[in-house]
């Protein structure tokens, strides 16, 4: 069983890690990270995350997902149903190797999804992936930028039960609806940059909180690449806000992660 940190949301196949991923993983391990749940955003990352998980079995835990914002030759754009065509067969083909479906969700940032048509299509892309997760009995690792309430409503409508809302920044009332539904919330080291998440962290029970880094993004300093060993920063910050010892936060969040991601639990025992 894991006694240590579980980073429930990071991007180990990101271009920023291409040169030194082995060094970063080694340092994470030394810093007490027991498992990394590595999400994907686009289909071209799927093979890389599987390869990495095969090189680091029981440490790098792979997820497949299509992010609501896709990047390509035309820059960043809202996800379309056609983005899912090559993806769904891969969910089925590699279902035994995956620990979750993610990173999936909604992103209604005005300059990225400016029309109601784009937002509706994003919802459909999300919905299709939620259906796949239910069919494969996998939890979901969810993005909800500028769409906290809509994301939680859609998850509830779809009857999805095993949910991590990563880097949640929506309203407290929406978060508490998620808590009521049994969802989990995770917070990256970037929460230390200001006091914006204090209220959320105060009111979401520790039993519904997990730790994440979102590496290489959302570190304590915006200009610097974030790494999984910074998970300690999230842990200490949450502990400070809740008036608890960091050891308690580490232990409870790890147990929460193993409950939410049973395959991580399984792989740690292997």
Tab-separated table of C-alpha atoms in Angstrom:
chain	number	residue	atom	x	y	z
A	1	UNK	CA	0.000	0.000	0.000
A	2	UNK	CA	1.178	3.530	-0.672
A	3	UNK	CA	2.696	5.433	2.207
A	4	UNK	CA	3.738	8.587	0.402
A	5	UNK	CA	2.385	11.102	-2.038
A	6	UNK	CA	0.180	10.238	-4.997
A	7	UNK	CA	0.243	12.844	-7.762
A	8	UNK	CA	-3.248	12.408	-9.185
A	9	UNK	CA	-2.792	14.633	-12.223
A	10	UNK	CA	0.403	15.332	-14.160
A	11	UNK	CA	1.601	15.343	-17.774
A	12	UNK	CA	4.767	13.262	-17.977
A	13	UNK	CA	4.546	13.057	-21.786
A	14	UNK	CA	4.661	16.861	-22.119
A	15	UNK	CA	7.299	18.282	-24.442
A	16	UNK	CA	8.896	20.057	-21.442
A	17	UNK	CA	9.932	16.654	-20.047
A	18	UNK	CA	11.255	15.129	-23.270
A	19	UNK	CA	14.913	15.749	-22.486
A	20	UNK	CA	15.082	14.640	-18.838
A	21	UNK	CA	11.995	12.618	-17.908
A	22	UNK	CA	14.101	9.868	-16.293
A	23	UNK	CA	15.867	12.343	-14.006
A	24	UNK	CA	12.547	13.965	-13.065
A	25	UNK	CA	10.957	10.598	-12.255
A	26	UNK	CA	13.951	9.546	-10.185
A	27	UNK	CA	13.837	12.798	-8.188
A	28	UNK	CA	10.074	12.401	-7.661
A	29	UNK	CA	10.606	8.933	-6.263
A	30	UNK	CA	13.352	10.177	-3.934
A	31	UNK	CA	11.016	12.973	-2.749
A	32	UNK	CA	8.472	10.401	-1.555
A	33	UNK	CA	6.109	10.293	-4.542
A	34	UNK	CA	4.735	6.733	-4.734
A	35	UNK	CA	2.685	7.022	-7.925
A	36	UNK	CA	2.087	9.492	-10.745
A	37	UNK	CA	-1.207	9.485	-12.628
A	38	UNK	CA	-0.144	10.754	-16.033
A	39	UNK	CA	-2.968	12.177	-18.159
A	40	UNK	CA	-2.973	12.860	-21.891
A	41	UNK	CA	-4.605	15.660	-23.885
A	42	UNK	CA	-4.243	14.491	-27.494
A	43	UNK	CA	-4.104	11.160	-29.298
A	44	UNK	CA	-0.414	11.567	-30.241
A	45	UNK	CA	0.500	11.199	-26.536
A	46	UNK	CA	-1.208	7.826	-26.008
A	47	UNK	CA	1.656	5.660	-27.204
A	48	UNK	CA	4.205	7.719	-25.252
A	49	UNK	CA	2.338	7.433	-21.940
A	50	UNK	CA	1.991	3.654	-22.370
A	51	UNK	CA	5.693	3.363	-23.165
A	52	UNK	CA	6.579	5.398	-20.075
A	53	UNK	CA	4.292	3.297	-17.875
A	54	UNK	CA	5.972	0.135	-19.195
A	55	UNK	CA	9.402	1.543	-18.348
A	56	UNK	CA	8.200	2.578	-14.869
A	57	UNK	CA	5.658	-0.088	-13.881
A	58	UNK	CA	3.867	0.570	-10.612
A	59	UNK	CA	5.000	4.209	-10.693
A	60	UNK	CA	3.735	5.946	-13.864
A	61	UNK	CA	0.011	5.206	-14.194
A	62	UNK	CA	-1.415	5.952	-17.671
A	63	UNK	CA	-4.662	7.678	-18.671
A	64	UNK	CA	-6.077	8.319	-22.145
A	65	UNK	CA	-8.222	11.360	-22.839
A	66	UNK	CA	-9.031	14.128	-25.285
A	67	UNK	CA	-8.788	17.550	-23.648
A	68	UNK	CA	-11.511	20.133	-24.373
A	69	UNK	CA	-8.877	22.393	-25.945
A	70	UNK	CA	-6.810	20.897	-28.747
A	71	UNK	CA	-3.654	22.373	-30.226
A	72	UNK	CA	-2.482	21.921	-33.762
A	73	UNK	CA	-1.205	23.837	-36.756
A	74	UNK	CA	-3.995	26.374	-36.365
A	75	UNK	CA	-3.082	27.038	-32.714
A	76	UNK	CA	-5.474	26.284	-29.853
A	77	UNK	CA	-9.091	25.433	-30.616
A	78	UNK	CA	-12.122	23.863	-28.997
A	79	UNK	CA	-12.367	20.042	-29.278
A	80	UNK	CA	-14.565	18.547	-32.024
A	81	UNK	CA	-16.303	15.192	-32.299
A	82	UNK	CA	-13.962	14.220	-35.151
A	83	UNK	CA	-11.064	14.402	-32.644
A	84	UNK	CA	-12.570	11.324	-30.983
A	85	UNK	CA	-12.679	9.130	-34.106
A	86	UNK	CA	-9.137	7.719	-33.787
A	87	UNK	CA	-9.382	7.666	-29.991
A	88	UNK	CA	-12.354	5.540	-28.978
A	89	UNK	CA	-10.982	2.269	-30.437
A	90	UNK	CA	-7.769	2.896	-28.447
A	91	UNK	CA	-9.739	3.253	-25.193
A	92	UNK	CA	-11.107	-0.238	-25.848
A	93	UNK	CA	-7.854	-1.747	-27.090
A	94	UNK	CA	-5.751	-0.630	-24.100
A	95	UNK	CA	-8.454	-0.595	-21.412
A	96	UNK	CA	-6.550	-3.090	-19.236
A	97	UNK	CA	-3.513	-0.823	-19.044
A	98	UNK	CA	-5.367	2.389	-18.113
A	99	UNK	CA	-6.107	3.657	-14.606
A	100	UNK	CA	-8.547	6.406	-15.733
A	101	UNK	CA	-9.935	8.354	-18.680
A	102	UNK	CA	-8.449	11.842	-18.742
A	103	UNK	CA	-7.798	14.603	-19.155
A	104	UNK	CA	-11.343	15.283	-20.289
A	105	UNK	CA	-13.886	17.974	-19.459
A	106	UNK	CA	-15.060	21.427	-20.407
A	107	UNK	CA	-13.145	24.658	-21.022
A	108	UNK	CA	-15.305	27.698	-21.674
A	109	UNK	CA	-12.446	30.229	-21.664
A	110	UNK	CA	-14.032	32.952	-23.859
A	111	UNK	CA	-11.196	33.275	-26.399
A	112	UNK	CA	-10.873	29.471	-26.767
A	113	UNK	CA	-14.551	28.505	-26.996
A	114	UNK	CA	-16.237	31.704	-28.076
A	115	UNK	CA	-19.431	30.392	-29.675
A	116	UNK	CA	-22.315	28.406	-28.193
A	117	UNK	CA	-21.804	25.921	-31.051
A	118	UNK	CA	-18.219	25.249	-29.885
A	119	UNK	CA	-19.345	24.859	-26.278
A	120	UNK	CA	-22.114	22.443	-27.266
A	121	UNK	CA	-19.683	20.335	-29.288
A	122	UNK	CA	-17.255	20.306	-26.354
A	123	UNK	CA	-20.073	18.954	-24.169
A	124	UNK	CA	-20.670	16.162	-26.682
A	125	UNK	CA	-16.954	15.283	-26.771
A	126	UNK	CA	-16.989	15.154	-22.960
A	127	UNK	CA	-20.193	13.104	-22.891
A	128	UNK	CA	-18.898	10.459	-25.325
A	129	UNK	CA	-15.757	10.014	-23.194
A	130	UNK	CA	-17.841	9.799	-20.010
A	131	UNK	CA	-19.907	7.046	-21.618
A	132	UNK	CA	-16.695	5.191	-22.519
A	133	UNK	CA	-15.409	5.541	-18.936
A	134	UNK	CA	-18.657	4.110	-17.541
A	135	UNK	CA	-18.586	1.249	-20.035
A	136	UNK	CA	-14.969	0.413	-19.159
A	137	UNK	CA	-15.552	0.984	-15.433
A	138	UNK	CA	-12.786	3.608	-15.208
A	139	UNK	CA	-12.702	6.817	-13.142
A	140	UNK	CA	-12.437	10.199	-14.907
A	141	UNK	CA	-9.770	12.879	-14.502
A	142	UNK	CA	-11.574	16.137	-15.260
A	143	UNK	CA	-10.757	19.684	-16.412
A	144	UNK	CA	-13.345	22.425	-15.758
A	145	UNK	CA	-11.833	25.840	-16.531
A	146	UNK	CA	-14.448	28.622	-16.655
A	147	UNK	CA	-17.083	25.864	-16.536
A	148	UNK	CA	-17.150	24.534	-12.965
A	149	UNK	CA	-20.903	24.395	-12.505
A	150	UNK	CA	-21.606	23.128	-16.061
A	151	UNK	CA	-19.004	20.367	-15.637
A	152	UNK	CA	-20.443	19.139	-12.335
A	153	UNK	CA	-24.008	19.288	-13.726
A	154	UNK	CA	-23.035	17.211	-16.756
A	155	UNK	CA	-21.197	14.641	-14.618
A	156	UNK	CA	-24.266	14.255	-12.414
A	157	UNK	CA	-26.639	14.074	-15.404
A	158	UNK	CA	-24.512	11.297	-16.877
A	159	UNK	CA	-24.531	9.391	-13.582
A	160	UNK	CA	-20.736	9.325	-13.375
A	161	UNK	CA	-19.571	8.397	-9.881
A	162	UNK	CA	-15.770	8.179	-9.805
A	163	UNK	CA	-14.572	11.679	-10.527
A	164	UNK	CA	-11.487	13.813	-9.880
A	165	UNK	CA	-11.997	17.518	-10.586
A	166	UNK	CA	-8.436	18.690	-11.041
A	167	UNK	CA	-7.390	22.272	-10.217
A	168	UNK	CA	-11.019	23.168	-9.543
A	169	UNK	CA	-11.566	26.940	-9.494
A	170	UNK	CA	-15.361	27.164	-9.694
A	171	UNK	CA	-17.758	28.479	-7.071
A	172	UNK	CA	-17.921	26.921	-3.631
A	173	UNK	CA	-21.638	26.115	-4.106
A	174	UNK	CA	-20.779	24.067	-7.232
A	175	UNK	CA	-17.906	22.321	-5.413
A	176	UNK	CA	-20.193	21.378	-2.531
A	177	UNK	CA	-22.637	19.884	-5.039
A	178	UNK	CA	-19.705	17.773	-6.241
A	179	UNK	CA	-18.846	16.771	-2.664
A	180	UNK	CA	-22.460	15.716	-2.186
A	181	UNK	CA	-22.137	13.522	-5.296
A	182	UNK	CA	-18.970	11.919	-3.848
A	183	UNK	CA	-16.506	13.620	-6.215
A	184	UNK	CA	-12.867	14.375	-5.373
A	185	UNK	CA	-10.994	17.650	-5.894
A	186	UNK	CA	-7.254	18.177	-6.318
A	187	UNK	CA	-5.120	21.290	-6.035
A	188	UNK	CA	-1.682	21.959	-7.620
A	189	UNK	CA	1.235	23.944	-6.121
A	190	UNK	CA	0.029	27.082	-7.983
A	191	UNK	CA	-2.593	27.525	-5.230
A	192	UNK	CA	0.195	29.060	-3.137
A	193	UNK	CA	0.492	32.018	-5.553
A	194	UNK	CA	-2.577	33.758	-4.032
A	195	UNK	CA	-5.490	33.163	-1.653
A	196	UNK	CA	-8.108	32.383	-4.309
A	197	UNK	CA	-8.611	28.726	-3.312
A	198	UNK	CA	-8.573	29.164	0.465
A	199	UNK	CA	-12.367	29.112	0.762
A	200	UNK	CA	-12.652	25.981	-1.406
A	201	UNK	CA	-9.933	24.157	0.534
A	202	UNK	CA	-11.482	25.188	3.872
A	203	UNK	CA	-14.949	23.899	2.973
A	204	UNK	CA	-14.218	20.782	0.909
A	205	UNK	CA	-13.740	17.927	3.421
A	206	UNK	CA	-10.261	16.390	3.461
A	207	UNK	CA	-11.989	13.066	2.638
A	208	UNK	CA	-12.760	14.571	-0.801
A	209	UNK	CA	-9.313	16.034	-1.523
A	210	UNK	CA	-6.429	14.565	-3.523
A	211	UNK	CA	-2.998	15.987	-4.331
A	212	UNK	CA	-1.762	16.892	-7.811
A	213	UNK	CA	0.975	18.937	-9.465
A	214	UNK	CA	-0.314	19.294	-13.069
A	215	UNK	CA	3.400	19.240	-13.976
A	216	UNK	CA	4.868	20.847	-16.051
A	217	UNK	CA	2.234	23.594	-15.497
A	218	UNK	CA	0.822	25.243	-12.367
A	219	UNK	CA	3.933	25.242	-10.214
A	220	UNK	CA	4.578	27.677	-7.356
A	221	UNK	CA	6.333	30.094	-9.753
A	222	UNK	CA	4.667	30.825	-13.066
A	223	UNK	CA	7.980	31.229	-14.915
A	224	UNK	CA	9.413	27.868	-13.835
A	225	UNK	CA	8.656	24.351	-15.030
A	226	UNK	CA	6.652	22.474	-12.413
A	227	UNK	CA	7.768	18.962	-11.367
A	228	UNK	CA	6.064	16.149	-9.390
A	229	UNK	CA	8.340	16.537	-6.357
A	230	UNK	CA	6.573	19.907	-5.783
A	231	UNK	CA	3.578	17.912	-4.563
A	232	UNK	CA	4.907	18.596	-1.046
A	233	UNK	CA	4.066	22.273	-1.606
A	234	UNK	CA	0.402	21.454	-2.284
A	235	UNK	CA	0.326	19.146	0.729
A	236	UNK	CA	1.778	21.740	3.127
A	237	UNK	CA	-0.490	24.493	1.793
A	238	UNK	CA	-3.660	22.411	2.259
A	239	UNK	CA	-2.418	21.402	5.719
A	240	UNK	CA	-1.877	25.076	6.622
A	241	UNK	CA	-5.349	26.131	5.424
A	242	UNK	CA	-7.017	23.262	7.308
A	243	UNK	CA	-4.845	23.544	10.425
A	244	UNK	CA	-3.643	19.942	10.137
A	245	UNK	CA	-0.197	18.301	10.144
A	246	UNK	CA	1.131	17.750	6.561
A	247	UNK	CA	1.551	14.025	7.420
A	248	UNK	CA	-2.211	13.735	7.944
A	249	UNK	CA	-2.932	15.436	4.614
A	250	UNK	CA	-0.420	13.179	2.847
A	251	UNK	CA	-1.913	10.028	4.376
A	252	UNK	CA	-5.606	10.891	3.887
A	253	UNK	CA	-5.155	12.175	0.311
A	254	UNK	CA	-3.209	9.021	-0.625
A	255	UNK	CA	-6.015	6.846	0.761
A	256	UNK	CA	-8.544	8.953	-1.165
A	257	UNK	CA	-6.537	8.485	-4.374
A	258	UNK	CA	-6.411	4.711	-3.917
A	259	UNK	CA	-10.156	4.650	-3.342
A	260	UNK	CA	-10.845	6.744	-6.436
A	261	UNK	CA	-8.305	4.926	-8.639
A	262	UNK	CA	-8.547	1.235	-7.634
A	263	UNK	CA	-6.196	0.194	-10.449
A	264	UNK	CA	-3.454	2.360	-8.949
A	265	UNK	CA	-3.939	0.454	-5.716
A	266	UNK	CA	-3.711	-2.814	-7.650
A	267	UNK	CA	-0.543	-1.795	-9.528
A	268	UNK	CA	1.170	-0.676	-6.324
A	269	UNK	CA	0.604	-4.133	-4.861
A	270	UNK	CA	1.955	-6.001	-7.906
